[in-house]
Tab-separated table of C-alpha atoms in Angstrom:
chain	number	residue	atom	x	y	z
U	1	MET	CA	-1.275	2.173	-23.106
U	2	LYS	CA	-2.875	4.415	-20.515
U	3	ALA	CA	-5.753	3.073	-18.440
U	4	THR	CA	-7.939	5.075	-16.106
U	5	ALA	CA	-9.156	3.651	-12.846
U	6	PRO	CA	-12.742	2.542	-12.492
U	7	ALA	CA	-14.336	5.194	-10.364
U	8	ARG	CA	-17.515	6.411	-8.747
U	9	ASP	CA	-19.009	9.763	-7.878
U	10	ASP	CA	-17.352	9.589	-4.441
U	11	ALA	CA	-13.906	8.752	-5.842
U	12	PRO	CA	-11.105	11.335	-5.793
U	13	ASP	CA	-11.253	13.643	-8.812
U	14	HIS	CA	-7.953	12.250	-10.087
U	15	VAL	CA	-9.548	8.852	-10.782
U	16	LYS	CA	-12.868	9.862	-12.345
U	17	PRO	CA	-13.048	8.663	-15.962
U	18	ALA	CA	-15.687	9.685	-18.471
U	19	ALA	CA	-17.840	6.629	-17.726
U	20	PRO	CA	-17.790	5.770	-13.997
U	21	LEU	CA	-18.735	2.308	-12.791
U	22	PRO	CA	-22.048	1.672	-11.035
U	23	PRO	CA	-21.918	1.504	-7.233
U	24	ALA	CA	-20.417	-1.598	-5.667
U	25	ASP	CA	-22.668	-4.287	-4.212
U	26	PRO	CA	-22.977	-3.170	-0.563
U	27	GLU	CA	-23.012	-6.775	0.654
U	28	THR	CA	-19.779	-7.930	-0.960
U	29	GLY	CA	-17.975	-4.703	-1.842
U	30	ARG	CA	-15.159	-4.736	-4.357
U	31	ILE	CA	-11.598	-3.690	-5.067
U	32	THR	CA	-11.179	-1.488	-8.129
U	33	ARG	CA	-7.939	-1.702	-10.015
U	34	ALA	CA	-6.448	-0.120	-13.113
U	35	ARG	CA	-3.220	1.405	-14.315
U	36	ASP	CA	-3.085	5.135	-15.010
U	37	GLY	CA	0.182	5.735	-16.825
U	38	ARG	CA	2.813	4.026	-14.697
U	39	VAL	CA	0.850	4.154	-11.425
U	40	PHE	CA	-1.382	1.206	-10.550
U	41	LEU	CA	-4.507	2.339	-8.668
U	42	ILE	CA	-6.071	-0.023	-6.115
U	43	GLY	CA	-9.337	1.249	-4.622
U	44	ILE	CA	-11.245	-0.090	-1.601
U	45	ASP	CA	-14.893	0.239	-2.604
U	46	ARG	CA	-17.687	-0.439	-0.104
U	47	PRO	CA	-18.450	3.062	1.144
U	48	THR	CA	-21.977	2.349	2.396
U	49	LYS	CA	-20.391	-0.022	4.947
U	50	LEU	CA	-17.399	2.207	5.772
U	51	ASN	CA	-15.321	0.059	3.405
U	52	GLY	CA	-15.516	-2.875	5.824
U	53	PHE	CA	-13.666	-5.839	4.335
U	54	THR	CA	-15.521	-8.958	3.203
U	55	PRO	CA	-14.014	-12.293	2.064
U	56	GLU	CA	-14.689	-11.243	-1.526
U	57	MET	CA	-12.748	-8.006	-1.049
U	58	CYS	CA	-9.806	-9.850	0.514
U	59	ARG	CA	-9.590	-12.148	-2.494
U	60	GLU	CA	-9.926	-9.262	-4.942
U	61	LEU	CA	-7.219	-7.320	-3.121
U	62	ALA	CA	-4.766	-10.199	-3.561
U	63	HIS	CA	-5.647	-10.391	-7.255
U	64	ALA	CA	-5.083	-6.624	-7.548
U	65	TYR	CA	-1.620	-6.850	-5.982
U	66	THR	CA	-0.813	-9.772	-8.271
U	67	GLU	CA	-1.939	-7.837	-11.335
U	68	PHE	CA	0.209	-4.900	-10.236
U	69	GLU	CA	3.266	-7.111	-9.761
U	70	ASN	CA	2.804	-8.746	-13.163
U	71	ASP	CA	2.171	-5.503	-15.079
U	72	SER	CA	5.524	-4.538	-16.581
U	73	GLU	CA	4.280	-0.987	-17.224
U	74	ALA	CA	3.240	-0.405	-13.593
U	75	ARG	CA	6.080	0.964	-11.482
U	76	CYS	CA	4.305	1.956	-8.262
U	77	ALA	CA	0.901	1.192	-6.744
U	78	LEU	CA	-1.406	3.571	-4.896
U	79	LEU	CA	-3.838	2.067	-2.382
U	80	PHE	CA	-6.754	4.424	-1.697
U	81	SER	CA	-10.414	4.510	-0.692
U	82	HIS	CA	-13.646	5.188	-2.512
U	83	GLY	CA	-15.628	7.275	-0.060
U	84	PRO	CA	-14.498	9.182	3.045
U	85	HIS	CA	-12.833	6.300	4.948
U	86	LEU	CA	-10.009	3.956	4.010
U	87	THR	CA	-11.710	1.187	5.999
U	88	ALA	CA	-13.394	0.612	9.348
U	89	GLY	CA	-11.742	-2.822	9.379
U	90	LEU	CA	-13.048	-6.322	8.862
U	91	ASP	CA	-16.768	-6.959	8.543
U	92	LEU	CA	-16.652	-9.496	11.372
U	93	PRO	CA	-20.016	-11.186	10.696
U	94	ARG	CA	-18.983	-11.705	7.061
U	95	MET	CA	-15.405	-12.696	7.962
U	96	GLN	CA	-16.221	-14.901	10.953
U	97	LYS	CA	-15.907	-18.219	9.123
U	98	VAL	CA	-12.595	-17.248	7.523
U	99	ILE	CA	-11.180	-16.184	10.905
U	100	ARG	CA	-12.547	-19.217	12.770
U	101	GLU	CA	-11.054	-21.640	10.249
U	102	SER	CA	-7.739	-19.714	10.177
U	103	ARG	CA	-7.944	-19.557	6.404
U	104	ALA	CA	-5.554	-17.371	4.433
U	105	PHE	CA	-7.066	-14.147	3.135
U	106	SER	CA	-5.188	-14.481	-0.175
U	107	PRO	CA	-5.806	-17.206	-2.780
U	108	GLU	CA	-2.896	-19.568	-3.345
U	109	GLY	CA	-0.444	-18.277	-5.927
U	110	CYS	CA	-1.432	-14.628	-5.481
U	111	VAL	CA	0.841	-11.904	-4.174
U	112	ASP	CA	0.184	-11.459	-0.454
U	113	PRO	CA	-0.909	-7.853	0.290
U	114	PHE	CA	0.392	-8.308	3.855
U	115	ASP	CA	3.840	-9.331	2.567
U	116	PHE	CA	4.028	-12.498	4.661
U	117	LEU	CA	3.982	-15.254	2.045
U	118	ASP	CA	5.499	-15.947	-1.349
U	119	PRO	CA	5.091	-14.750	-3.988
U	120	ARG	CA	5.987	-11.304	-2.702
U	121	ARG	CA	5.787	-8.043	-4.567
U	122	THR	CA	8.984	-6.359	-5.704
U	123	LYS	CA	7.566	-2.902	-6.451
U	124	PRO	CA	6.560	-0.131	-4.024
U	125	VAL	CA	3.105	0.676	-2.678
U	126	VAL	CA	2.003	4.093	-1.389
U	127	THR	CA	-1.136	4.275	0.783
U	128	ALA	CA	-3.469	7.292	0.960
U	129	MET	CA	-5.538	7.394	4.159
U	130	GLU	CA	-8.653	9.420	4.882
U	131	GLY	CA	-11.130	9.025	7.740
U	132	PHE	CA	-11.169	5.677	9.565
U	133	THR	CA	-8.054	3.572	9.058
U	134	PHE	CA	-8.769	0.682	11.374
U	135	THR	CA	-7.299	-2.823	11.784
U	136	ILE	CA	-6.776	-4.293	8.299
U	137	GLY	CA	-6.343	-0.800	6.830
U	138	LEU	CA	-3.555	0.048	9.249
U	139	GLU	CA	-1.905	-3.318	8.602
U	140	LEU	CA	-2.066	-2.878	4.831
U	141	MET	CA	-0.431	0.523	5.185
U	142	LEU	CA	2.312	-0.958	7.384
U	143	ALA	CA	2.868	-3.736	4.841
U	144	GLY	CA	3.310	-1.070	2.172
U	145	ASP	CA	6.200	1.319	1.799
U	146	ILE	CA	4.964	4.894	2.293
U	147	GLY	CA	1.858	6.167	4.082
U	148	VAL	CA	0.170	9.554	3.661
U	149	ALA	CA	-2.634	10.435	6.071
U	150	ALA	CA	-5.125	13.289	6.108
U	151	ALA	CA	-5.096	15.346	9.304
U	152	ASP	CA	-8.560	14.090	10.260
U	153	CYS	CA	-7.595	10.434	9.832
U	154	ARG	CA	-8.302	8.159	12.818
U	155	PHE	CA	-6.347	4.972	13.489
U	156	SER	CA	-7.103	1.972	15.680
U	157	GLN	CA	-5.832	-1.592	15.980
U	158	LEU	CA	-8.807	-2.657	18.048
U	159	GLU	CA	-8.831	-6.464	17.745
U	160	VAL	CA	-8.387	-6.962	21.505
U	161	LYS	CA	-11.752	-5.243	21.985
U	162	ARG	CA	-13.345	-7.956	19.839
U	163	GLY	CA	-11.709	-10.931	21.549
U	164	ILE	CA	-9.176	-11.600	18.800
U	165	MET	CA	-5.665	-10.443	17.898
U	166	ALA	CA	-4.156	-8.634	14.949
U	167	THR	CA	-2.788	-11.178	12.470
U	168	GLY	CA	-2.003	-8.981	9.449
U	169	GLY	CA	1.361	-7.723	10.652
U	170	ALA	CA	0.591	-5.086	13.289
U	171	THR	CA	2.253	-7.094	16.090
U	172	LEU	CA	5.455	-7.124	14.030
U	173	ARG	CA	5.568	-3.873	12.125
U	174	MET	CA	4.187	-1.556	14.792
U	175	VAL	CA	7.067	-2.575	17.048
U	176	GLN	CA	9.559	-1.996	14.200
U	177	ARG	CA	8.144	1.402	13.303
U	178	ALA	CA	6.918	2.867	16.590
U	179	GLY	CA	8.940	1.054	19.271
U	180	TRP	CA	7.767	-1.381	21.934
U	181	GLY	CA	5.973	1.027	24.256
U	182	ASN	CA	4.004	2.827	21.564
U	183	ALA	CA	3.129	-0.460	19.872
U	184	MET	CA	1.887	-1.982	23.116
U	185	LEU	CA	-0.186	1.116	23.864
U	186	PHE	CA	-1.962	0.847	20.519
U	187	LEU	CA	-2.195	-2.954	20.382
U	188	LEU	CA	-3.154	-3.770	23.970
U	189	THR	CA	-5.707	-0.995	24.489
U	190	GLY	CA	-7.151	-0.781	20.978
U	191	CYS	CA	-7.262	2.992	21.492
U	192	GLU	CA	-7.880	5.448	18.691
U	193	PHE	CA	-5.055	7.799	17.771
U	194	ASP	CA	-4.770	10.643	15.311
U	195	ALA	CA	-2.610	11.374	12.288
U	196	GLU	CA	-0.137	13.560	14.171
U	197	THR	CA	0.455	10.738	16.653
U	198	ALA	CA	0.944	8.311	13.777
U	199	LEU	CA	3.459	10.711	12.225
U	200	ARG	CA	5.324	11.244	15.497
U	201	CYS	CA	5.624	7.481	15.978
U	202	GLY	CA	6.828	6.845	12.441
U	203	LEU	CA	3.766	4.898	11.348
U	204	VAL	CA	3.000	7.357	8.532
U	205	GLN	CA	5.406	9.540	6.613
U	206	GLU	CA	3.333	12.647	5.845
U	207	VAL	CA	0.149	14.338	7.066
U	208	THR	CA	-1.903	16.532	4.735
U	209	PRO	CA	-4.877	18.844	5.243
U	210	PRO	CA	-8.203	16.966	5.193
U	211	GLY	CA	-9.156	15.711	1.753
U	212	GLN	CA	-5.653	16.010	0.298
U	213	ALA	CA	-4.078	12.658	1.200
U	214	TYR	CA	-4.881	11.095	-2.171
U	215	ALA	CA	-3.374	13.966	-4.162
U	216	ARG	CA	-0.157	13.938	-2.145
U	217	ALA	CA	0.142	10.136	-2.227
U	218	ARG	CA	-0.449	10.198	-5.977
U	219	ALA	CA	2.317	12.784	-6.406
U	220	ILE	CA	4.725	10.576	-4.449
U	221	ALA	CA	3.744	7.535	-6.517
U	222	GLU	CA	4.315	9.501	-9.726
U	223	GLU	CA	7.730	10.621	-8.508
U	224	ILE	CA	8.687	7.006	-7.772
U	225	ALA	CA	7.343	5.951	-11.173
U	226	ASP	CA	9.528	8.591	-12.849
U	227	ALA	CA	12.675	7.097	-11.318
U	228	ALA	CA	14.610	4.200	-12.854
U	229	PRO	CA	12.518	1.084	-12.104
U	230	LEU	CA	15.462	-1.324	-11.839
U	231	ALA	CA	17.162	1.024	-9.382
U	232	VAL	CA	13.946	1.472	-7.377
U	233	GLU	CA	13.442	-2.286	-7.081
U	234	ALA	CA	17.095	-2.923	-6.180
U	235	THR	CA	17.067	-0.155	-3.557
U	236	ARG	CA	13.878	-1.446	-1.959
U	237	ALA	CA	15.146	-5.040	-2.037
U	238	ASN	CA	18.402	-4.106	-0.321
U	239	ALA	CA	16.663	-2.113	2.408
U	240	ARG	CA	14.246	-4.992	2.931
U	241	LYS	CA	17.131	-7.476	3.159
U	242	ALA	CA	18.807	-5.323	5.812
U	243	LEU	CA	15.575	-5.308	7.808
U	244	HIS	CA	14.841	-9.029	7.563
U	245	GLU	CA	18.245	-10.678	7.104
U	246	GLY	CA	20.615	-8.202	8.736
U	247	TRP	CA	23.137	-5.599	7.679
U	248	ASP	CA	25.850	-8.078	6.710
U	249	GLN	CA	23.649	-9.731	4.086
U	250	ALA	CA	22.536	-6.372	2.720
U	251	ILE	CA	26.089	-4.992	2.608
U	252	ALA	CA	27.289	-8.099	0.774
U	253	ASP	CA	24.730	-7.410	-1.948
U	254	LEU	CA	25.547	-3.735	-2.482
U	255	ARG	CA	28.418	-3.997	-4.949
U	256	PRO	CA	26.957	-6.867	-7.026
U	257	GLN	CA	23.641	-5.010	-7.277
U	258	GLN	CA	25.356	-1.775	-8.240
U	259	HIS	CA	27.475	-3.600	-10.838
U	260	THR	CA	24.316	-5.008	-12.426
U	261	LEU	CA	22.640	-1.598	-12.464
U	262	LEU	CA	25.674	0.034	-14.064
U	263	GLN	CA	25.323	-2.304	-17.045
U	264	SER	CA	21.733	-1.181	-17.663
U	265	SER	CA	20.482	1.194	-20.323
U	266	ASP	CA	18.828	3.207	-17.574
U	267	ALA	CA	22.188	3.936	-15.926
U	268	ALA	CA	23.479	5.294	-19.236
U	269	GLU	CA	20.292	7.337	-19.624
U	270	GLY	CA	20.739	8.736	-16.125
U	271	VAL	CA	24.189	10.093	-17.007
U	272	ARG	CA	23.051	11.292	-20.431
U	273	SER	CA	20.031	13.163	-19.058
U	274	PHE	CA	22.229	14.816	-16.424
U	275	GLN	CA	24.671	15.990	-19.080
U	276	GLU	CA	21.869	17.222	-21.330
U	277	LYS	CA	20.028	18.896	-18.433
U	278	ARG	CA	16.686	17.195	-19.139
U	279	PRO	CA	14.389	14.744	-17.334
U	280	ALA	CA	15.499	11.141	-17.712
U	281	ARG	CA	13.420	8.732	-19.791
U	282	PHE	CA	13.889	5.396	-18.051
U	283	THR	CA	12.689	2.194	-19.711
U	284	GLY	CA	13.488	-0.443	-17.103
U	285	SER	CA	16.228	-1.998	-19.207
């Protein structure tokens, strides 16, 4: 069954259904979520407040990631923004109590969007970034798998300018992606940097003309969704194991994983479609 994402007048054209939702409550904001074909769309929706995150939005985001993980028809997720900015970061007055009490942003039992805690997602996430991509937005992108930024996108991990530190993964993943010196420049100064700098440092994977990040990210998500889902998940899992547990553990898994994949219907379909010179029709079995 095909579902279209709930959308608003300021949503990208690709996610505008016949009957758009009313505007989000500007005080709480919301996270829209729906599956369109095999791509699961997750929208940050508080544009009147630059998509600043509230406690309600943090909880809804975790529920959205959980719904994506549990949806057997969803093969890839696309995180995007309603309005011109991904997010200006946390709404600190609204989030102050959560931060002060060191409470988790995600409800217990939900998939962690920051990929710190179990249960973890097993399927890929592509992030489309327009405008401000500050603090939590940058960390969500780094916790994902592929980032596409518009040329006019602005990044900042500015927690040190607010007397706090980044706790959503920037201190870990910026160093992995961009190297120590670049990470320290961004983390210790809280400076703004542009999309070309993010691309040069390996923080994002592609830069598009302004206004085209969503379309390109959607195309990438569709391409991933067209691939064999068991192979996609196994490939991502092995790369992740190499990163977190070391090469030896990942290498030890290669042949057993490949053996399992070779027994699948999708592997047979891959060969058959090649022989018949047609697109493969993978079922995840």
